[in-house]
mmCIF file of C-alpha atoms in Angstrom:
data_model
loop_
_atom_site.group_PDB
_atom_site.id
_atom_site.type_symbol
_atom_site.label_atom_id
_atom_site.label_comp_id
_atom_site.label_asym_id
_atom_site.label_seq_id
_atom_site.Cartn_x
_atom_site.Cartn_y
_atom_site.Cartn_z
ATOM 1 C CA UNK O 14 6.627 -13.192 -6.422
ATOM 2 C CA UNK O 15 3.620 -13.281 -4.025
ATOM 3 C CA UNK O 16 0.289 -12.616 -5.927
ATOM 4 C CA UNK O 17 -2.985 -11.654 -3.967
ATOM 5 C CA UNK O 18 -6.335 -11.676 -5.832
ATOM 6 C CA UNK O 19 -9.380 -9.429 -5.160
ATOM 7 C CA UNK O 20 -13.021 -10.308 -6.100
ATOM 8 C CA UNK O 21 -15.103 -8.589 -7.423
ATOM 9 C CA UNK O 22 -12.860 -5.693 -9.366
ATOM 10 C CA UNK O 23 -15.798 -3.367 -9.639
ATOM 11 C CA UNK O 24 -19.013 -3.272 -8.287
ATOM 12 C CA UNK O 25 -21.910 -0.857 -8.795
ATOM 13 C CA UNK O 26 -24.776 -1.055 -6.133
ATOM 14 C CA UNK O 27 -27.925 0.673 -4.825
ATOM 15 C CA UNK O 28 -27.539 2.580 -1.676
ATOM 16 C CA UNK O 29 -28.656 0.430 1.428
ATOM 17 C CA UNK O 30 -27.347 -2.528 0.135
ATOM 18 C CA UNK O 31 -24.535 -4.575 1.560
ATOM 19 C CA UNK O 32 -21.274 -5.462 -0.614
ATOM 20 C CA UNK O 33 -18.463 -8.083 0.164
ATOM 21 C CA UNK O 34 -15.471 -8.040 -0.825
ATOM 22 C CA UNK O 35 -12.797 -10.891 -1.061
ATOM 23 C CA UNK O 36 -9.174 -10.888 -0.727
ATOM 24 C CA UNK O 37 -7.118 -13.722 -1.300
ATOM 25 C CA UNK O 38 -3.658 -14.574 -0.911
ATOM 26 C CA UNK O 39 -2.677 -17.521 -3.820
ATOM 27 C CA UNK O 40 0.528 -18.609 -3.031
ATOM 28 C CA UNK O 41 1.693 -17.696 0.357
ATOM 29 C CA UNK O 42 -0.389 -17.640 3.756
ATOM 30 C CA UNK O 43 -0.961 -14.274 5.121
ATOM 31 C CA UNK O 44 -1.592 -14.307 9.017
ATOM 32 C CA UNK O 45 -2.340 -10.484 8.502
ATOM 33 C CA UNK O 46 -4.430 -8.610 5.515
ATOM 34 C CA UNK O 47 -4.834 -4.839 5.301
ATOM 35 C CA UNK O 48 -7.654 -3.152 4.054
ATOM 36 C CA UNK O 49 -7.382 0.306 2.787
ATOM 37 C CA UNK O 50 -9.354 3.140 0.967
ATOM 38 C CA UNK O 51 -8.406 5.449 -1.509
ATOM 39 C CA UNK O 52 -10.499 8.349 -2.953
ATOM 40 C CA UNK O 53 -9.263 10.121 -6.143
ATOM 41 C CA UNK O 54 -5.850 12.090 -5.889
ATOM 42 C CA UNK O 55 -5.723 11.095 -2.717
ATOM 43 C CA UNK O 56 -3.272 8.421 -0.615
ATOM 44 C CA UNK O 57 -3.891 5.108 0.891
ATOM 45 C CA UNK O 58 -5.921 5.160 3.994
ATOM 46 C CA UNK O 59 -5.783 2.136 6.086
ATOM 47 C CA UNK O 60 -8.918 1.067 7.470
ATOM 48 C CA UNK O 61 -8.382 -1.907 9.505
ATOM 49 C CA UNK O 62 -5.597 -4.620 10.157
ATOM 50 C CA UNK O 63 -7.055 -8.143 10.008
ATOM 51 C CA UNK O 64 -5.666 -11.098 11.825
ATOM 52 C CA UNK O 65 -6.535 -14.696 10.838
ATOM 53 C CA UNK O 66 -8.691 -16.078 13.348
ATOM 54 C CA UNK O 67 -9.303 -13.221 15.582
ATOM 55 C CA UNK O 68 -11.090 -9.688 15.636
ATOM 56 C CA UNK O 69 -9.992 -6.726 13.323
ATOM 57 C CA UNK O 70 -8.179 -3.657 14.408
ATOM 58 C CA UNK O 71 -9.976 -0.388 13.558
ATOM 59 C CA UNK O 72 -8.561 2.466 12.569
ATOM 60 C CA UNK O 73 -9.710 5.570 14.076
ATOM 61 C CA UNK O 74 -12.844 6.932 12.617
ATOM 62 C CA UNK O 75 -13.452 3.578 10.700
ATOM 63 C CA UNK O 76 -16.673 2.554 11.885
ATOM 64 C CA UNK O 77 -16.425 -1.397 12.494
ATOM 65 C CA UNK O 78 -20.032 -2.071 12.338
ATOM 66 C CA UNK O 79 -20.222 -0.566 8.815
ATOM 67 C CA UNK O 80 -17.109 -1.892 7.705
ATOM 68 C CA UNK O 81 -17.505 -5.795 8.498
ATOM 69 C CA UNK O 82 -13.852 -7.746 8.548
ATOM 70 C CA UNK O 83 -13.622 -11.322 8.485
ATOM 71 C CA UNK O 84 -10.138 -13.100 8.569
ATOM 72 C CA UNK O 85 -11.477 -16.918 8.365
ATOM 73 C CA UNK O 86 -8.539 -18.475 7.007
ATOM 74 C CA UNK O 87 -4.621 -18.018 6.189
ATOM 75 C CA UNK O 88 -5.288 -17.183 2.699
ATOM 76 C CA UNK O 89 -8.999 -15.253 3.003
ATOM 77 C CA UNK O 90 -9.922 -11.997 4.105
ATOM 78 C CA UNK O 91 -13.294 -10.243 3.392
ATOM 79 C CA UNK O 92 -14.515 -7.164 3.984
ATOM 80 C CA UNK O 93 -18.410 -6.324 4.017
ATOM 81 C CA UNK O 94 -19.268 -2.755 3.466
ATOM 82 C CA UNK O 95 -22.880 -2.333 5.237
ATOM 83 C CA UNK O 96 -25.718 -0.362 4.212
ATOM 84 C CA UNK O 97 -23.680 1.328 1.368
ATOM 85 C CA UNK O 98 -24.081 5.100 0.488
ATOM 86 C CA UNK O 99 -22.922 7.013 -2.054
ATOM 87 C CA UNK O 100 -20.146 8.741 0.235
ATOM 88 C CA UNK O 101 -18.824 4.931 0.681
ATOM 89 C CA UNK O 102 -17.726 4.985 -3.023
ATOM 90 C CA UNK O 103 -13.897 4.396 -3.263
ATOM 91 C CA UNK O 104 -11.204 2.144 -4.299
ATOM 92 C CA UNK O 105 -10.767 -0.183 -1.698
ATOM 93 C CA UNK O 106 -7.410 -2.323 -1.385
ATOM 94 C CA UNK O 107 -6.475 -4.992 0.308
ATOM 95 C CA UNK O 108 -2.899 -6.186 1.000
ATOM 96 C CA UNK O 109 -1.249 -9.309 2.589
ATOM 97 C CA UNK O 110 1.593 -9.741 4.236
ATOM 98 C CA UNK O 111 3.989 -12.583 3.701
ATOM 99 C CA UNK O 112 4.556 -14.410 6.885
ATOM 100 C CA UNK O 113 7.541 -16.061 5.808
ATOM 101 C CA UNK O 114 9.467 -12.867 6.367
ATOM 102 C CA UNK O 115 10.432 -12.365 10.086
ATOM 103 C CA UNK O 116 12.087 -9.693 12.473
ATOM 104 C CA UNK O 117 10.443 -6.748 10.945
ATOM 105 C CA UNK O 118 11.238 -8.215 6.866
ATOM 106 C CA UNK O 119 7.522 -9.028 6.125
ATOM 107 C CA UNK O 120 6.566 -7.703 3.048
ATOM 108 C CA UNK O 121 2.729 -6.461 2.171
ATOM 109 C CA UNK O 122 1.725 -7.357 -1.242
ATOM 110 C CA UNK O 123 -1.268 -5.714 -2.683
ATOM 111 C CA UNK O 124 -4.324 -7.044 -4.142
ATOM 112 C CA UNK O 125 -5.485 -5.010 -7.499
ATOM 113 C CA UNK O 126 -8.225 -3.256 -5.853
ATOM 114 C CA UNK O 127 -12.104 -2.695 -6.126
ATOM 115 C CA UNK O 128 -13.898 0.197 -7.122
ATOM 116 C CA UNK O 129 -17.056 0.280 -5.347
ATOM 117 C CA UNK O 130 -19.957 2.825 -6.929
ATOM 118 C CA UNK O 131 -22.781 3.287 -4.560
ATOM 119 C CA UNK O 132 -25.851 4.886 -6.491
ATOM 120 C CA UNK C 2 5.083 16.188 11.783
ATOM 121 C CA UNK C 3 3.815 13.328 9.404
ATOM 122 C CA UNK C 4 5.327 9.774 10.103
ATOM 123 C CA UNK C 5 6.336 9.594 6.698
ATOM 124 C CA UNK C 6 7.102 12.442 4.427
ATOM 125 C CA UNK C 7 7.390 12.826 0.573
ATOM 126 C CA UNK C 8 7.639 15.563 -1.523
ATOM 127 C CA UNK C 9 4.322 15.267 -3.545
ATOM 128 C CA UNK C 10 5.776 16.597 -6.678
ATOM 129 C CA UNK C 11 4.936 16.578 -9.368
ATOM 130 C CA UNK C 12 8.362 15.710 -10.410
ATOM 131 C CA UNK C 13 9.320 15.818 -13.763
ATOM 132 C CA UNK C 14 12.547 14.236 -15.538
ATOM 133 C CA UNK C 15 13.162 14.015 -19.305
ATOM 134 C CA UNK C 16 13.286 10.367 -20.850
ATOM 135 C CA UNK C 17 16.859 9.044 -19.974
ATOM 136 C CA UNK C 18 17.623 10.999 -16.679
ATOM 137 C CA UNK C 19 17.977 9.695 -13.320
ATOM 138 C CA UNK C 20 14.675 10.237 -11.422
ATOM 139 C CA UNK C 21 15.356 10.922 -7.446
ATOM 140 C CA UNK C 22 12.724 10.072 -5.029
ATOM 141 C CA UNK C 23 13.058 11.036 -1.536
ATOM 142 C CA UNK C 24 11.226 10.149 1.930
ATOM 143 C CA UNK C 25 12.095 10.941 5.518
ATOM 144 C CA UNK C 26 10.482 9.221 8.302
ATOM 145 C CA UNK C 27 9.897 9.705 12.143
ATOM 146 C CA UNK C 28 9.974 6.553 14.166
ATOM 147 C CA UNK C 29 14.116 5.963 14.624
ATOM 148 C CA UNK C 30 13.459 2.535 15.544
ATOM 149 C CA UNK C 31 11.760 1.906 12.059
ATOM 150 C CA UNK C 32 13.144 -1.534 10.691
ATOM 151 C CA UNK C 33 12.073 -1.926 7.366
ATOM 152 C CA UNK C 34 11.433 0.413 4.259
ATOM 153 C CA UNK C 35 9.713 -0.014 0.906
ATOM 154 C CA UNK C 36 8.951 1.377 -2.178
ATOM 155 C CA UNK C 37 5.601 1.162 -4.175
ATOM 156 C CA UNK C 38 4.814 2.271 -7.631
ATOM 157 C CA UNK C 39 1.224 3.071 -8.272
ATOM 158 C CA UNK C 40 -0.382 4.149 -11.516
ATOM 159 C CA UNK C 41 -3.691 6.076 -12.371
ATOM 160 C CA UNK C 42 -6.385 3.850 -11.267
ATOM 161 C CA UNK C 43 -4.652 0.747 -10.225
ATOM 162 C CA UNK C 44 -3.297 -0.286 -6.963
ATOM 163 C CA UNK C 45 0.308 -0.145 -5.658
ATOM 164 C CA UNK C 46 3.100 -2.501 -6.780
ATOM 165 C CA UNK C 47 6.097 -3.122 -4.888
ATOM 166 C CA UNK C 48 9.003 -2.246 -6.413
ATOM 167 C CA UNK C 49 11.871 -2.483 -3.836
ATOM 168 C CA UNK C 50 12.294 -3.006 -0.271
ATOM 169 C CA UNK C 51 15.446 -2.365 2.192
ATOM 170 C CA UNK C 52 16.602 -3.232 5.473
ATOM 171 C CA UNK C 53 20.007 -1.960 6.314
ATOM 172 C CA UNK C 54 22.089 0.982 5.574
ATOM 173 C CA UNK C 55 23.299 1.751 2.196
ATOM 174 C CA UNK C 56 22.543 1.247 -0.968
ATOM 175 C CA UNK C 57 20.304 -1.476 -2.711
ATOM 176 C CA UNK C 58 20.300 -2.401 -6.501
ATOM 177 C CA UNK C 59 17.986 -4.078 -8.669
ATOM 178 C CA UNK C 60 18.095 -3.368 -12.451
ATOM 179 C CA UNK C 61 17.317 0.246 -12.908
ATOM 180 C CA UNK C 62 16.348 0.801 -9.478
ATOM 181 C CA UNK C 63 18.738 1.778 -6.410
ATOM 182 C CA UNK C 64 17.124 1.978 -2.970
ATOM 183 C CA UNK C 65 19.099 4.202 -0.282
ATOM 184 C CA UNK C 66 19.046 4.144 3.481
ATOM 185 C CA UNK C 67 20.214 6.506 5.907
ATOM 186 C CA UNK C 68 18.843 5.453 9.328
ATOM 187 C CA UNK C 69 20.822 7.867 11.300
ATOM 188 C CA UNK C 70 19.237 10.573 8.972
ATOM 189 C CA UNK C 71 15.700 8.764 8.791
ATOM 190 C CA UNK C 72 16.170 9.037 5.310
ATOM 191 C CA UNK C 73 15.079 6.805 2.532
ATOM 192 C CA UNK C 74 15.501 7.495 -1.283
ATOM 193 C CA UNK C 75 14.833 5.632 -4.709
ATOM 194 C CA UNK C 76 16.869 6.196 -7.853
ATOM 195 C CA UNK C 77 15.839 5.567 -11.541
ATOM 196 C CA UNK C 78 18.368 5.530 -13.669
ATOM 197 C CA UNK C 79 17.309 5.813 -17.684
ATOM 198 C CA UNK C 80 14.151 6.601 -16.766
ATOM 199 C CA UNK C 81 11.412 5.709 -19.205
ATOM 200 C CA UNK C 82 7.820 7.091 -19.675
ATOM 201 C CA UNK C 83 6.604 3.929 -18.589
ATOM 202 C CA UNK C 84 8.094 5.190 -15.104
ATOM 203 C CA UNK C 85 5.282 7.677 -14.602
ATOM 204 C CA UNK C 86 3.196 7.052 -11.589
ATOM 205 C CA UNK C 87 3.172 7.833 -8.228
ATOM 206 C CA UNK C 88 5.643 6.455 -6.003
ATOM 207 C CA UNK C 89 4.803 5.605 -2.224
ATOM 208 C CA UNK C 90 7.464 5.182 0.325
ATOM 209 C CA UNK C 91 6.235 2.873 3.196
ATOM 210 C CA UNK C 92 7.971 2.042 6.532
ATOM 211 C CA UNK C 93 7.455 -0.382 9.102
ATOM 212 C CA UNK C 94 7.916 0.769 12.493
ATOM 213 C CA UNK C 95 8.242 -0.597 15.808
ATOM 214 C CA UNK C 96 4.760 -1.093 16.740
ATOM 215 C CA UNK C 97 2.648 -3.815 15.115
ATOM 216 C CA UNK C 98 2.818 -5.018 11.491
ATOM 217 C CA UNK C 99 1.425 -1.901 9.707
ATOM 218 C CA UNK C 100 2.959 -0.012 7.163
ATOM 219 C CA UNK C 101 2.818 3.169 7.039
ATOM 220 C CA UNK C 102 2.793 5.055 3.837
ATOM 221 C CA UNK C 103 3.666 8.560 2.549
ATOM 222 C CA UNK C 104 1.245 10.384 0.557
ATOM 223 C CA UNK C 105 3.575 9.889 -2.322
ATOM 224 C CA UNK C 106 5.621 11.569 -5.191
ATOM 225 C CA UNK C 107 3.956 12.033 -8.853
ATOM 226 C CA UNK C 108 6.829 11.255 -11.446
ATOM 227 C CA UNK C 109 6.372 12.362 -15.043
ATOM 228 C CA UNK C 110 8.916 11.116 -17.536
ATOM 229 C CA UNK C 111 8.845 12.950 -20.498
ATOM 230 C CA UNK C 112 9.653 11.490 -23.854
#
């Protein structure tokens, strides 16, 4: 099966600092990656769609200047939380779409997630 | 109306029973349907995907799709305590590549 990795798995930082999270597709190429956020006991919330070589598309209410997304290659996308605050503490999960599927049959595979705690 | 709806549960079944999880969607043109399992504190894991009307079986799991009724379900036979998790239904609609997720159904399998 397709494997997606995320790094780091857990990060604790001080308020005001920036945190970078990496998402990699290990055994397939992903033209599209997605970034989600999940608060405790709540469902996944899509933050943005990241396309290789182009600007990310952000969901309504997600600040693009705060959550910087870079999708520099077919296997790597990064999410940078800038000037993090305690309310940004959450579980951040990326997923990658396997481009080998076509016609609506693309499957998304999730990374293991990054737990961010901002003090 | 939500784009993808699931009963939030919790759904509780005894070990060995069949667990039935249901999902309805609003975009009639949706093409692809996925079931993910999410254990507490972990990220979602793909269990099944289905594209065509009818049943698709994989081990103890059966996905059922009825596009006319805009309904997709997941059956888990011989439920085990290790199946206890939240099950997320996801639908790929007609616009773009994003998946729309339901809020998930929490399943508990009692020994």
